[in-house]
Tab-separated table of C-alpha atoms in Angstrom:
chain	number	residue	atom	x	y	z
E	17	UNK	CA	-87.000	56.986	28.599
E	18	UNK	CA	-84.612	56.654	31.279
E	19	UNK	CA	-85.472	53.013	31.552
E	20	UNK	CA	-84.948	52.645	27.897
E	21	UNK	CA	-81.602	54.375	28.136
E	22	UNK	CA	-80.654	52.149	31.015
E	23	UNK	CA	-81.600	49.138	29.030
E	24	UNK	CA	-79.570	50.344	26.077
E	25	UNK	CA	-76.717	51.222	28.362
E	26	UNK	CA	-76.942	47.740	30.012
E	27	UNK	CA	-77.083	46.087	26.575
E	28	UNK	CA	-74.129	48.161	25.380
E	29	UNK	CA	-72.245	47.261	28.527
E	30	UNK	CA	-73.002	43.582	27.960
E	31	UNK	CA	-71.820	43.881	24.364
E	32	UNK	CA	-68.662	45.656	25.524
E	33	UNK	CA	-68.056	42.966	28.117
E	34	UNK	CA	-68.557	40.256	25.455
E	35	UNK	CA	-66.264	42.146	23.085
E	36	UNK	CA	-63.707	42.581	25.853
E	37	UNK	CA	-63.928	38.879	26.688
E	38	UNK	CA	-63.495	38.016	23.000
E	39	UNK	CA	-60.589	40.440	22.806
E	40	UNK	CA	-58.987	38.826	25.865
E	41	UNK	CA	-59.408	35.436	24.152
E	42	UNK	CA	-57.734	36.846	21.045
E	43	UNK	CA	-54.913	38.313	23.117
E	44	UNK	CA	-54.380	34.956	24.872
E	45	UNK	CA	-54.474	33.100	21.532
E	46	UNK	CA	-52.057	35.633	20.032
E	47	UNK	CA	-49.748	35.295	23.041
E	48	UNK	CA	-49.829	31.500	22.701
E	49	UNK	CA	-49.198	31.771	18.971
E	50	UNK	CA	-46.310	34.183	19.585
E	51	UNK	CA	-44.846	31.789	22.179
E	52	UNK	CA	-45.147	28.910	19.708
E	53	UNK	CA	-43.545	31.045	17.007
E	54	UNK	CA	-40.716	31.978	19.387
E	55	UNK	CA	-40.246	28.275	20.161
E	56	UNK	CA	-40.292	27.521	16.434
E	57	UNK	CA	-37.791	30.301	15.782
E	58	UNK	CA	-35.518	28.916	18.486
E	59	UNK	CA	-35.878	25.455	16.928
E	60	UNK	CA	-35.128	26.894	13.464
E	61	UNK	CA	-32.031	28.593	14.900
E	62	UNK	CA	-30.947	25.275	16.452
E	63	UNK	CA	-31.511	23.488	13.141
E	64	UNK	CA	-29.603	26.148	11.225
E	65	UNK	CA	-26.711	25.820	13.678
E	66	UNK	CA	-26.854	22.027	13.258
E	67	UNK	CA	-26.856	22.457	9.463
E	68	UNK	CA	-23.820	24.758	9.677
E	69	UNK	CA	-22.075	22.240	11.945
E	70	UNK	CA	-22.894	19.372	9.567
E	71	UNK	CA	-21.666	21.399	6.596
E	72	UNK	CA	-18.401	22.114	8.416
E	73	UNK	CA	-18.102	18.424	9.285
E	74	UNK	CA	-18.858	17.518	5.665
E	75	UNK	CA	-16.105	19.882	4.521
E	76	UNK	CA	-13.721	18.272	7.029
E	77	UNK	CA	-14.679	14.818	5.753
E	78	UNK	CA	-14.083	15.970	2.171
E	79	UNK	CA	-10.683	17.350	3.134
E	80	UNK	CA	-9.817	14.061	4.881
E	81	UNK	CA	-11.068	12.107	1.854
E	82	UNK	CA	-8.880	14.215	-0.440
E	83	UNK	CA	-5.886	13.745	1.878
E	84	UNK	CA	-6.438	9.983	1.968
E	85	UNK	CA	-6.821	9.886	-1.816
E	86	UNK	CA	-3.456	11.636	-2.097
E	87	UNK	CA	-1.894	9.123	0.294
E	88	UNK	CA	-3.475	6.275	-1.683
E	89	UNK	CA	-2.026	7.655	-4.913
E	90	UNK	CA	1.400	7.982	-3.262
E	91	UNK	CA	1.179	4.394	-2.015
E	92	UNK	CA	0.166	3.198	-5.482
E	93	UNK	CA	3.183	4.971	-6.974
E	94	UNK	CA	5.449	3.442	-4.319
E	95	UNK	CA	3.946	0.004	-4.973
E	96	UNK	CA	4.507	0.402	-8.708
E	97	UNK	CA	8.107	1.506	-8.052
E	98	UNK	CA	8.647	-1.461	-5.764
E	99	UNK	CA	7.098	-3.768	-8.370
E	100	UNK	CA	9.519	-2.466	-10.964
E	101	UNK	CA	12.403	-2.910	-8.492
E	102	UNK	CA	11.291	-6.471	-7.738
E	103	UNK	CA	11.136	-7.156	-11.472
E	104	UNK	CA	14.608	-5.720	-11.968
E	105	UNK	CA	16.009	-7.704	-9.035
E	106	UNK	CA	14.300	-10.871	-10.271
E	107	UNK	CA	15.829	-10.412	-13.711
E	108	UNK	CA	19.221	-9.696	-12.134
E	109	UNK	CA	18.933	-12.831	-9.978
E	110	UNK	CA	17.984	-14.909	-13.022
E	111	UNK	CA	21.035	-13.550	-14.866
E	112	UNK	CA	23.243	-14.344	-11.857
E	113	UNK	CA	21.746	-17.838	-11.653
E	114	UNK	CA	22.472	-18.400	-15.360
E	115	UNK	CA	25.999	-17.056	-14.913
E	116	UNK	CA	26.520	-19.282	-11.875
E	117	UNK	CA	25.225	-22.336	-13.744
E	118	UNK	CA	27.565	-21.585	-16.660
E	119	UNK	CA	30.489	-21.121	-14.252
E	120	UNK	CA	29.630	-24.398	-12.535
E	121	UNK	CA	29.562	-26.137	-15.933
E	122	UNK	CA	32.954	-24.662	-16.811
E	123	UNK	CA	34.298	-25.677	-13.406
E	124	UNK	CA	32.921	-29.201	-13.855
E	125	UNK	CA	34.635	-29.377	-17.262
E	126	UNK	CA	37.942	-28.187	-15.773
E	127	UNK	CA	37.635	-30.701	-12.938
E	128	UNK	CA	36.861	-33.488	-15.432
E	129	UNK	CA	39.915	-32.575	-17.519
E	130	UNK	CA	42.066	-32.460	-14.383
E	131	UNK	CA	40.750	-35.843	-13.291
E	132	UNK	CA	41.453	-37.250	-16.765
E	133	UNK	CA	44.938	-35.777	-16.717
E	134	UNK	CA	45.614	-37.059	-13.200
E	135	UNK	CA	44.258	-40.443	-14.220
E	136	UNK	CA	46.630	-40.575	-17.180
E	137	UNK	CA	49.564	-39.518	-14.972
E	138	UNK	CA	48.648	-42.155	-12.373
E	139	UNK	CA	48.470	-44.799	-15.109
E	140	UNK	CA	51.871	-43.708	-16.450
E	141	UNK	CA	53.334	-43.849	-12.925
E	142	UNK	CA	51.827	-47.301	-12.424
E	143	UNK	CA	53.383	-48.500	-15.701
E	144	UNK	CA	56.702	-47.030	-14.642
E	145	UNK	CA	56.467	-48.785	-11.296
E	146	UNK	CA	55.674	-52.072	-13.045
E	147	UNK	CA	58.576	-51.578	-15.427
E	148	UNK	CA	60.902	-50.799	-12.525
E	149	UNK	CA	59.802	-53.938	-10.742
E	150	UNK	CA	60.377	-56.062	-13.834
E	151	UNK	CA	63.845	-54.475	-14.270
E	152	UNK	CA	64.754	-55.597	-10.827
E	153	UNK	CA	63.665	-59.126	-11.543
E	154	UNK	CA	64.857	-59.599	-15.062
E	155	UNK	CA	66.218	-58.131	-18.227
E	156	UNK	CA	65.468	-54.567	-19.012
E	157	UNK	CA	62.730	-54.115	-21.438
E	158	UNK	CA	61.687	-50.596	-22.177
E	159	UNK	CA	63.056	-47.773	-20.144
E	160	UNK	CA	60.556	-46.302	-17.695
E	161	UNK	CA	58.648	-43.466	-19.237
E	162	UNK	CA	59.306	-40.054	-17.904
E	163	UNK	CA	56.457	-38.645	-15.870
E	164	UNK	CA	54.421	-36.280	-17.986
E	165	UNK	CA	54.112	-32.742	-16.801
E	166	UNK	CA	50.712	-31.638	-15.594
E	167	UNK	CA	48.914	-29.847	-18.411
E	168	UNK	CA	48.068	-26.180	-18.193
E	169	UNK	CA	44.299	-25.735	-18.517
E	170	UNK	CA	42.499	-22.648	-19.665
E	171	UNK	CA	39.053	-21.907	-18.321
E	172	UNK	CA	36.764	-21.486	-21.256
E	173	UNK	CA	35.874	-17.928	-22.120
E	174	UNK	CA	38.231	-16.313	-19.619
E	175	UNK	CA	41.734	-17.071	-20.934
E	176	UNK	CA	43.115	-17.561	-17.429
E	177	UNK	CA	45.782	-20.242	-16.998
E	178	UNK	CA	45.413	-22.627	-14.084
E	179	UNK	CA	48.294	-24.977	-13.408
E	180	UNK	CA	47.489	-28.099	-11.407
E	181	UNK	CA	50.197	-29.170	-9.002
């Protein structure tokens, strides 16, 4: 039986060696799997850090967007205010243009009346000169008319007297 025991012992040793070899294979596979898991964990940590960074950047972009929206609203209000001011100034200019045109018309009327008056005075002076020349050459006809005084003109709508000299 000693041979039989040796055979059983040899077979048990072979089985133990096979089991040990299988166990070593499992240990190596487990070590590789643990290394891969550690690498995956490191990659997950990197991705989580990247996500946190992107979220912070997103929050910064949102803050900048909100700031720019506020600036845009301020600029729109300023533009509306300026539009109203331009409208007011345009209306004021139109009123000034109308007032100027009316003043020019009044001035033209005053000038026309002055020209008419001066024309009448010049005609009267010419008649007087003709009469004076005929007096020198012959019998006196009508006495020379007295020069007419220059009329006092009032500018329409203002009641201001202007005396032409």
